[in-house]
Coordinates of C-alpha atoms in Angstrom, one line a residue:
X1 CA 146.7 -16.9 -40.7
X2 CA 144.3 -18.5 -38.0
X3 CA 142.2 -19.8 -41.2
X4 CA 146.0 -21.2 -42.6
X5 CA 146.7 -23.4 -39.6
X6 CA 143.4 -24.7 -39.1
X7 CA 143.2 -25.7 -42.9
X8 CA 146.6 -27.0 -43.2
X9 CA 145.8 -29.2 -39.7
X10 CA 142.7 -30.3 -41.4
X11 CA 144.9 -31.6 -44.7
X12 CA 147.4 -33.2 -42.6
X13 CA 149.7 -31.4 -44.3
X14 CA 149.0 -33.5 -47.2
X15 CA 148.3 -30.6 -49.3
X16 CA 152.1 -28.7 -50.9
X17 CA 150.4 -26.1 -53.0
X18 CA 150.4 -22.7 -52.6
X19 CA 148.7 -20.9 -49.6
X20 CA 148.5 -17.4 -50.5
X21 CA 144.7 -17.4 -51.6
X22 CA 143.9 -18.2 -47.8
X23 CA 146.6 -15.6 -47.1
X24 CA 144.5 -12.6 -49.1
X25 CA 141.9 -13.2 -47.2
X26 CA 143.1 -13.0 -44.1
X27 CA 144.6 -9.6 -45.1
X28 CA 141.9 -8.2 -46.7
X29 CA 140.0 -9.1 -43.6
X30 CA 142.4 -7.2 -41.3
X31 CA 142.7 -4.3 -43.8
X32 CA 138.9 -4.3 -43.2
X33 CA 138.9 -3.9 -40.1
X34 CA 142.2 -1.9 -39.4
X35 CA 140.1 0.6 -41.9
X36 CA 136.8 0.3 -39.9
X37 CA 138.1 1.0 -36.8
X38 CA 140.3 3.7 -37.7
X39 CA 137.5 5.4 -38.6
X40 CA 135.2 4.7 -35.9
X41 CA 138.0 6.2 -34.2
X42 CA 138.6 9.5 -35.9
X43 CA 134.8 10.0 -35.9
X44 CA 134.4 9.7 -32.3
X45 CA 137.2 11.9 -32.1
X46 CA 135.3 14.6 -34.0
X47 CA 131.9 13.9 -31.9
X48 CA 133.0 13.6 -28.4
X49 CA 136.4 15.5 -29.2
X50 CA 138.4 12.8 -27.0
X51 CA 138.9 9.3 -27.7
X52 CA 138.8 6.5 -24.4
X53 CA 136.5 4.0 -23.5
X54 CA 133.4 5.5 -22.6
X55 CA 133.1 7.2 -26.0
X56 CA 134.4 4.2 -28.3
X57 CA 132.3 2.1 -27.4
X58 CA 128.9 1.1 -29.4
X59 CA 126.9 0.8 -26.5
X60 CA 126.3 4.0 -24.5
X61 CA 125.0 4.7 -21.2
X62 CA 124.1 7.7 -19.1
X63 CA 122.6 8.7 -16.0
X64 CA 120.3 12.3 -16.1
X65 CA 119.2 13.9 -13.0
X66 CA 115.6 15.9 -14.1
X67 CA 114.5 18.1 -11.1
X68 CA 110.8 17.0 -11.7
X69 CA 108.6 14.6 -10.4
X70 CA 108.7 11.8 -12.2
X71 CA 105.7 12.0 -14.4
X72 CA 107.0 15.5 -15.6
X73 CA 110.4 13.9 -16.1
X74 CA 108.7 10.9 -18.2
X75 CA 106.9 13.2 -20.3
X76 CA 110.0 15.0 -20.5
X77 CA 112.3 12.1 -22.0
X78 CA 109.2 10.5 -23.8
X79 CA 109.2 14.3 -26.1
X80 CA 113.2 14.2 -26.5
X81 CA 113.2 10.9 -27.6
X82 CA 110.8 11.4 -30.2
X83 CA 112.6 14.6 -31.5
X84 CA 115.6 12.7 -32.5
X85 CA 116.1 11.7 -36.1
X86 CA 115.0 9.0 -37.6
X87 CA 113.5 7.5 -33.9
X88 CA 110.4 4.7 -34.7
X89 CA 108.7 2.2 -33.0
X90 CA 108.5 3.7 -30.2
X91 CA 106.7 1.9 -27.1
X92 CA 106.0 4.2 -24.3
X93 CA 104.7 2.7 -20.9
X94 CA 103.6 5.7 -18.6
X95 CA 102.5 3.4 -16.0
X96 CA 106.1 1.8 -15.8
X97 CA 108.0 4.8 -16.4
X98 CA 109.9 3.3 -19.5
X99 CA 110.1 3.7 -23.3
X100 CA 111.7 1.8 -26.1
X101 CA 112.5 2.7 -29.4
X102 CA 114.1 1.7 -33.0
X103 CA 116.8 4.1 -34.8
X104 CA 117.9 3.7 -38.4
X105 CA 121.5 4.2 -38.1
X106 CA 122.9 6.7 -40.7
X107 CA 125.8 6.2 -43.2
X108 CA 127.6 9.0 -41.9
X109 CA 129.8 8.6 -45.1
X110 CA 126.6 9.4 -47.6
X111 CA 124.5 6.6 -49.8
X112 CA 127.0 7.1 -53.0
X113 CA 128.5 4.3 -54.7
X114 CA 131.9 4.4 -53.9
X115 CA 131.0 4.1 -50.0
X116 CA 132.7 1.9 -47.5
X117 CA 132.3 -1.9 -47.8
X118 CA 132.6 -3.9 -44.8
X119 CA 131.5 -7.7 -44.6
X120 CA 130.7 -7.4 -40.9
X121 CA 127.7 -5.8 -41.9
X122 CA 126.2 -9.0 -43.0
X123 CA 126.8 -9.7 -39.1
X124 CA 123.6 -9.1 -36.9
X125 CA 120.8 -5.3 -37.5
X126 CA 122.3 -2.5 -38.7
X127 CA 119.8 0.0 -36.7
X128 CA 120.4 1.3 -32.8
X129 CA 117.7 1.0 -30.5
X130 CA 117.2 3.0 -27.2
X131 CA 115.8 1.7 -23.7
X132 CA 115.1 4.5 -21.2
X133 CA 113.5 4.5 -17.7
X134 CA 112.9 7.1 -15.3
X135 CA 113.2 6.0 -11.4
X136 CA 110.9 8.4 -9.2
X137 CA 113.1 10.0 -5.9
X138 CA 112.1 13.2 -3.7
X139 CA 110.6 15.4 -6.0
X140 CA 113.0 14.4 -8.9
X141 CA 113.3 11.5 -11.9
X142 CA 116.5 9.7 -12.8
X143 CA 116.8 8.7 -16.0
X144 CA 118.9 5.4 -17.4
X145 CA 119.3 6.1 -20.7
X146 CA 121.0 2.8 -22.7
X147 CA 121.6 3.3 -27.1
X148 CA 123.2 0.7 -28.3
X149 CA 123.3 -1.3 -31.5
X150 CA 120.1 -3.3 -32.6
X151 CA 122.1 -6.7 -32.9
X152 CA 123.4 -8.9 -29.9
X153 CA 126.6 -7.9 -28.0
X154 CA 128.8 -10.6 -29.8
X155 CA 128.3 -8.1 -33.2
X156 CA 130.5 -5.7 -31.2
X157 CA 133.9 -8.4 -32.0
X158 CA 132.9 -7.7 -35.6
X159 CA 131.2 -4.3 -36.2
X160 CA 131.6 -0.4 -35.3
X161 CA 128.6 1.7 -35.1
X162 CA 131.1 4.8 -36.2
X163 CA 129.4 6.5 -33.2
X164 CA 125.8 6.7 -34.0
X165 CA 125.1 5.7 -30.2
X166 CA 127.3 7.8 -28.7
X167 CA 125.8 10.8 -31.0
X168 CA 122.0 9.8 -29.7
X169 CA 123.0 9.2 -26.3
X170 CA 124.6 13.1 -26.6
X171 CA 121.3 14.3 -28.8
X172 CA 118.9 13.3 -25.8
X173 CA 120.9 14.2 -22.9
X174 CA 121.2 17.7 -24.6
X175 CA 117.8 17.8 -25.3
X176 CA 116.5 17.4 -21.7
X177 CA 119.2 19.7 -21.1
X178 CA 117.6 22.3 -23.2
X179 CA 114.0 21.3 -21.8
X180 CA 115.0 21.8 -18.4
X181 CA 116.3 25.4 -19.0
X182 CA 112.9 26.2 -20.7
X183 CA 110.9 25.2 -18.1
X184 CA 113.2 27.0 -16.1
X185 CA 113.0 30.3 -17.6
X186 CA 109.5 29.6 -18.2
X187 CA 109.1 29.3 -14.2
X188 CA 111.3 32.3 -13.8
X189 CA 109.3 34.4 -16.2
X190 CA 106.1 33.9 -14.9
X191 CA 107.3 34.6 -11.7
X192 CA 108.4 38.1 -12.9
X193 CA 104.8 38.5 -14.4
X194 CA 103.4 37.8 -11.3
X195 CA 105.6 40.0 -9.6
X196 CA 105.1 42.9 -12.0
X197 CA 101.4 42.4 -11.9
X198 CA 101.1 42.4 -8.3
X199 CA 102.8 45.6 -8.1
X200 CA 100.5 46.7 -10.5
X201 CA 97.8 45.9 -8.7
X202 CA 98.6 47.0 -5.7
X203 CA 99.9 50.4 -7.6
X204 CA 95.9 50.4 -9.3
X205 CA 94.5 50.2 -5.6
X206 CA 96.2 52.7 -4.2
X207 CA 95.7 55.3 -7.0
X208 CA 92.4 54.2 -6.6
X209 CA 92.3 54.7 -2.8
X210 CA 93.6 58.1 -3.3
X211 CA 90.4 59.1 -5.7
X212 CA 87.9 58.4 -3.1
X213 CA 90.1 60.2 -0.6
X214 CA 87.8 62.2 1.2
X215 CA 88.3 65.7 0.8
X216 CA 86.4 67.1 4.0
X217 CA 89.5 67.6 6.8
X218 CA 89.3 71.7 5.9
X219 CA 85.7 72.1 6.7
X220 CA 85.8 69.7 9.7
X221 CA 89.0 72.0 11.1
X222 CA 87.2 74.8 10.1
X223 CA 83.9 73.6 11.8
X224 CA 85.9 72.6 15.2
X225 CA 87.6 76.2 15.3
X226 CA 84.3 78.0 15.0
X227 CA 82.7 75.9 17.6
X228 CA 86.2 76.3 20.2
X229 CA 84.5 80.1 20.7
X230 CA 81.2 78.9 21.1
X231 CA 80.5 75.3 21.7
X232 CA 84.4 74.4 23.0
X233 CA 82.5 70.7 24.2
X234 CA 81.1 70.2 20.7
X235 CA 84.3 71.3 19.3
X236 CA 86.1 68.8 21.7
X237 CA 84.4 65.7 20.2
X238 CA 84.6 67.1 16.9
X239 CA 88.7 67.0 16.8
X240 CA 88.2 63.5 18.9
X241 CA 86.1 61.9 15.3
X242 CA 88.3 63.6 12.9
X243 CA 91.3 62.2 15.2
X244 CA 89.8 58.6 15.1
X245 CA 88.9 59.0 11.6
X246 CA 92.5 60.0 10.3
X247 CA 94.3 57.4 12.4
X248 CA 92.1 54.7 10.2
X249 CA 93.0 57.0 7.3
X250 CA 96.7 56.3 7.4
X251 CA 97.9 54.8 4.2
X252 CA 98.9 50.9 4.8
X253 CA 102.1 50.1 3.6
X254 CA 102.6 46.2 4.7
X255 CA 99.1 44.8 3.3
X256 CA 96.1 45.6 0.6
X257 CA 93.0 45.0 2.8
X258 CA 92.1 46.6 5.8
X259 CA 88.9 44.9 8.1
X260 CA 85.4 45.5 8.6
X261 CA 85.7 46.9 12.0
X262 CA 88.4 49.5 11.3
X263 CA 86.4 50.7 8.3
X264 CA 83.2 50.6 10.1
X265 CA 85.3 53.0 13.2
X266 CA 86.3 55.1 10.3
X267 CA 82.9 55.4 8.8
X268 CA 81.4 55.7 12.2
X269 CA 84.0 58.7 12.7
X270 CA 83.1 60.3 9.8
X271 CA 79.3 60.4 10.0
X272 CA 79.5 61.6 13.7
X273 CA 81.4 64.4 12.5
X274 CA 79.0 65.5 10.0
X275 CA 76.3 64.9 12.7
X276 CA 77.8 67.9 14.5
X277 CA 78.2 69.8 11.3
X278 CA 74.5 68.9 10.7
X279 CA 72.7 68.6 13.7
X280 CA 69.0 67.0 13.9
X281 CA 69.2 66.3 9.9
X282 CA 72.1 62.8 10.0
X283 CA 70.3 60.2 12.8
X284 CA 73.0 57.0 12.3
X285 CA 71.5 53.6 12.8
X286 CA 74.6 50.6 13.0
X287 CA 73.7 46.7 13.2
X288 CA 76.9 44.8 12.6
X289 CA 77.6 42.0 14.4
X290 CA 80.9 42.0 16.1
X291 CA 81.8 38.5 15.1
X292 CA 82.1 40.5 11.5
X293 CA 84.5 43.1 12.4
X294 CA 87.6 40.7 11.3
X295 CA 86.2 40.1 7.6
X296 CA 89.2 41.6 5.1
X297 CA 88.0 44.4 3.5
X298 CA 89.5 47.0 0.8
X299 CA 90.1 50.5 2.4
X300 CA 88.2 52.9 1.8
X301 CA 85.1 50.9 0.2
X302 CA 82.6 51.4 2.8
X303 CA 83.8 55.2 3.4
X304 CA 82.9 55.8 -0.4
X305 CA 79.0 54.1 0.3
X306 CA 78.5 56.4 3.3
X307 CA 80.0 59.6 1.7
X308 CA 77.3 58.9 -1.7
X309 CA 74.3 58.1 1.2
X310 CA 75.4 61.7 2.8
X311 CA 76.4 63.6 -0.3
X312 CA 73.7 62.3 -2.9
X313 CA 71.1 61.3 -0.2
X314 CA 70.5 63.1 2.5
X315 CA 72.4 66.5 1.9
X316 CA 70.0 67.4 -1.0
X317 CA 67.0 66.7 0.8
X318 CA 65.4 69.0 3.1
X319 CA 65.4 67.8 6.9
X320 CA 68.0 65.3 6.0
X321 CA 67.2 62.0 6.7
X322 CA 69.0 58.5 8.2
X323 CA 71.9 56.6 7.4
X324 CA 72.1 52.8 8.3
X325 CA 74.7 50.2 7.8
X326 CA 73.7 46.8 8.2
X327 CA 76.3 43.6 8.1
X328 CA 74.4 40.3 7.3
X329 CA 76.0 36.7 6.6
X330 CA 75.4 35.2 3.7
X331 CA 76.4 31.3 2.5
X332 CA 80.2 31.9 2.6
X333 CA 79.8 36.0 2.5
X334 CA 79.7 38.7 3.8
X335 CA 77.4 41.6 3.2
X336 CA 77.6 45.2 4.3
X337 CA 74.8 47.5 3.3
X338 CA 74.8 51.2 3.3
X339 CA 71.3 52.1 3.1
X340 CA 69.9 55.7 3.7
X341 CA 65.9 57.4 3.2
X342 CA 66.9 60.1 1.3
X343 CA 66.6 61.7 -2.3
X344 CA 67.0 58.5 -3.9
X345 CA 67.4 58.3 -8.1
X346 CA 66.5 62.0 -8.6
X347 CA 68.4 64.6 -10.3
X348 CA 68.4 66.3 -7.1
X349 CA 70.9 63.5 -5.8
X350 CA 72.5 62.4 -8.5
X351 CA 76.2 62.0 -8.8
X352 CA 79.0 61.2 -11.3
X353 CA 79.1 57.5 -10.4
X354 CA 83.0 57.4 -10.6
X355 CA 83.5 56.8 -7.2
X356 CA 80.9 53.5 -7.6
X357 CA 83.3 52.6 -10.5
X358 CA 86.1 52.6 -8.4
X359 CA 84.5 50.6 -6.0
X360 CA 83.6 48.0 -8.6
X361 CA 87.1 48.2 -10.0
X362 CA 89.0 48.0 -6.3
X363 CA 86.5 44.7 -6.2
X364 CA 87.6 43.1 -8.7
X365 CA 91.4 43.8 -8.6
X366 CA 91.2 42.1 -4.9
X367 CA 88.3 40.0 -5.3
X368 CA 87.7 39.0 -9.1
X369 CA 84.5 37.1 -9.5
X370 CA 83.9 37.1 -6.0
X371 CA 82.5 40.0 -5.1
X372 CA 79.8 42.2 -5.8
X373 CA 78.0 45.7 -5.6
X374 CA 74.6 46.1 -6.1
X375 CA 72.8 49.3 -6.3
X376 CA 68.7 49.7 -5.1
X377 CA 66.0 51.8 -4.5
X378 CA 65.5 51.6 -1.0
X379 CA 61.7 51.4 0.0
X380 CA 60.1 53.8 0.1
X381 CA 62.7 56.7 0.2
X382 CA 66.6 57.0 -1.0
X383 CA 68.9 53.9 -1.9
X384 CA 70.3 50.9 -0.8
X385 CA 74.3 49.8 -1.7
X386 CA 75.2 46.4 -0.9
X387 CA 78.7 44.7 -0.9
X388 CA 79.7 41.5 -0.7
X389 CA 82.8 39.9 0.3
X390 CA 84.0 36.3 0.8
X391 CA 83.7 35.4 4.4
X392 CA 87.0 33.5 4.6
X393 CA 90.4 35.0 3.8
X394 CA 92.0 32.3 2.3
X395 CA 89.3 32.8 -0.6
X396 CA 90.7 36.2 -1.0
X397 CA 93.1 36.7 -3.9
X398 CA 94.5 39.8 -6.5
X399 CA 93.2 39.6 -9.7
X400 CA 95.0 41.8 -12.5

């Protein structure tokens, strides 16, 4: 009717002749868009289940909170972005946190011959484009996310988008959605593992622990009640080792490694038991410095090098022989050698090697890499087992 007035105001008025062409048009125009915008309407209805101004309109915004820093959250946004449909030309600026990116808009009504006609879609692109930026905070990114229609805001008098924004705006937020809750139970799963291999571990050290166990506390209490009727002083220090050496022995319940020094009292209170049990056949030699004594160290370790000196060394041999444990200082290490003069590599004094195996094992459960046993003659009589440890403790780790 607009078009009416202005033409009959153009004419004067001169013109008496019919006006119901200019009147068609004007109908068809508003049964255009009457048409369009009842279905924009009833498709945003079925996308967004609610019809108001934030979802009818073509241009859609949102605001995503991603609890990573903001390069994660970049990355993040940059991989949902390119997951949606029919996304190209896509400019991504890592530096500036920001990406852009082209969307052919669908028909949502199908390419088929019979489809909708509208003449506002000679107004302006028919494609959506998206502009998203991620602003860094404390340990998290914010994301503006903007879709809206390729074309100038004035299209928006004459066109719908039948919700194509508001269905990409929803398709990314949902993915980061979804990404977040992977990482999630990504971070949540690995934390399990970790859990469930440290109590592995700790489960593998202990049952290892128990195999090297030594099994002498019969023979030492029978030893100290022969010698109550007939040495009563030897028998005196006897119990006083064998108490020093099961108070080390104790099993620990709050931590893995025990130290240097409390391993070197327990192997100290072990050999001077057997020096009573043996007499003039164990002489004990000891040069660790005390600075040492605090380096972590797995239970048990040395204890299994001194019992293999004793047992496959000296024992076999006839007049015995010496034991010495030496603590040296390496570049970053530790080392701790159990040396004694006695049968050596014989068959006379050879062993099983499992508890060497366990020692290796134990080693690299705590250690990985970063220890080492080595195993040699010793010059020019018995054998010479040297372990090293990290010097530091904050270069001590599990391994599984």
């Amino acid at each position: 009717m607009l078009c009416v007035v202005v033409w009959m105001g153009a004419t004067d008025g001169r013109y008496h002749g019919p006006a119901w062409p200019f009147v068609l048009a004007v109908l068809a125009m508003l049964a255009m868009v009457i048409t369009g915008a009842f279905s924009h309407v009833r498709r945003v209805r079925l996308i967004a289940g609610r019809v108001d101004h934030d979802t009818l309109a073509n241009r859609q915004r949102r605001q995503v909170e991603i609890p990573f820093e903001a390069g994660e959250a970049f990355d993040l946004l940059d991989a949902a972005i390119r997951e949606l449909p029919r996304t190209e030309a896509i400019e991504s600026a890592r530096d500036s946190l920001q990406i852009r990116a082209q969307v052919r808009r669908i028909d949502p009504y199908g390419n088929k011959p019979l489809k909708r006609f509208s003449m506002f879609d000679w107004f302006g692109r028919k494609d959506n484009q998206i502009l998203a930026t991620v602003t860094p905070g404390d340990g998290t990114g914010s994301v503006t996310l903007i879709c809206e229609p390729g074309s100038g805001a004035w299209s928006d008098w004459f066109r719908v988008d039948d919700g194509t924004n508001l269905e990409n705006a929803e398709a990314i937020t949902r993915a980061i959605t979804r990404r977040v809750a992977e990482r999630r139970r990504g971070e949540q799963a690995a934390a399990t593992q970790t859990a469930t291999e440290k109590e592995l571990t700790v489960a593998r050290l202990n049952l290892l622990h128990a195999q090297v166990e030594p099994h002498f506390l019969y023979n030492t209490l029978a030893s100290a009640q022969y010698l109550t009727r007939t040495d009563p002083a030897r028998a005196d220090d006897m119990l006083g080792h064998l108490i020093a050496y099961l108070r080390r022995s104790l099993p620990r319940t709050d931590e893995v490694l025990s130290t240097l020094g409390d391993e070197l009292e327990r192997s100290r209170a072990y050999l001077e038991i057997l020096r009573i049990r043996m007499g003039e056949r164990l002489k004990l030699q000891i040069d660790v410095a005390d600075e040492l004594h605090t380096t972590p160290l797995p239970p048990m370790m040395l204890q299994t090098l001194v019992e293999n000196a004793v047992k496959h060394g000296l024992e076999p041999k006839p007049g015995g022989g010496t034991v010495w444990l030496l603590g040296r200082v390496g570049d970053g290490t530790v080392s701790m050698t159990v040396a004694d003069d006695g049968c050596g590599f014989s068959d006379a004094g050879g062993g099983t090697g499992i508890g060497l195996k366990n020692v290796r094992e134990r080693l690299r459960l705590v250690y990985g890499t970063a220890a080492s046993l080595a195993i040699v003659a010793n010059f020019p009589h018995g054998v010479a087992a040297t372990l090293t440890v990290p010097a530091a403790p904050d270069k001590v780790g599990r391994h599984g």
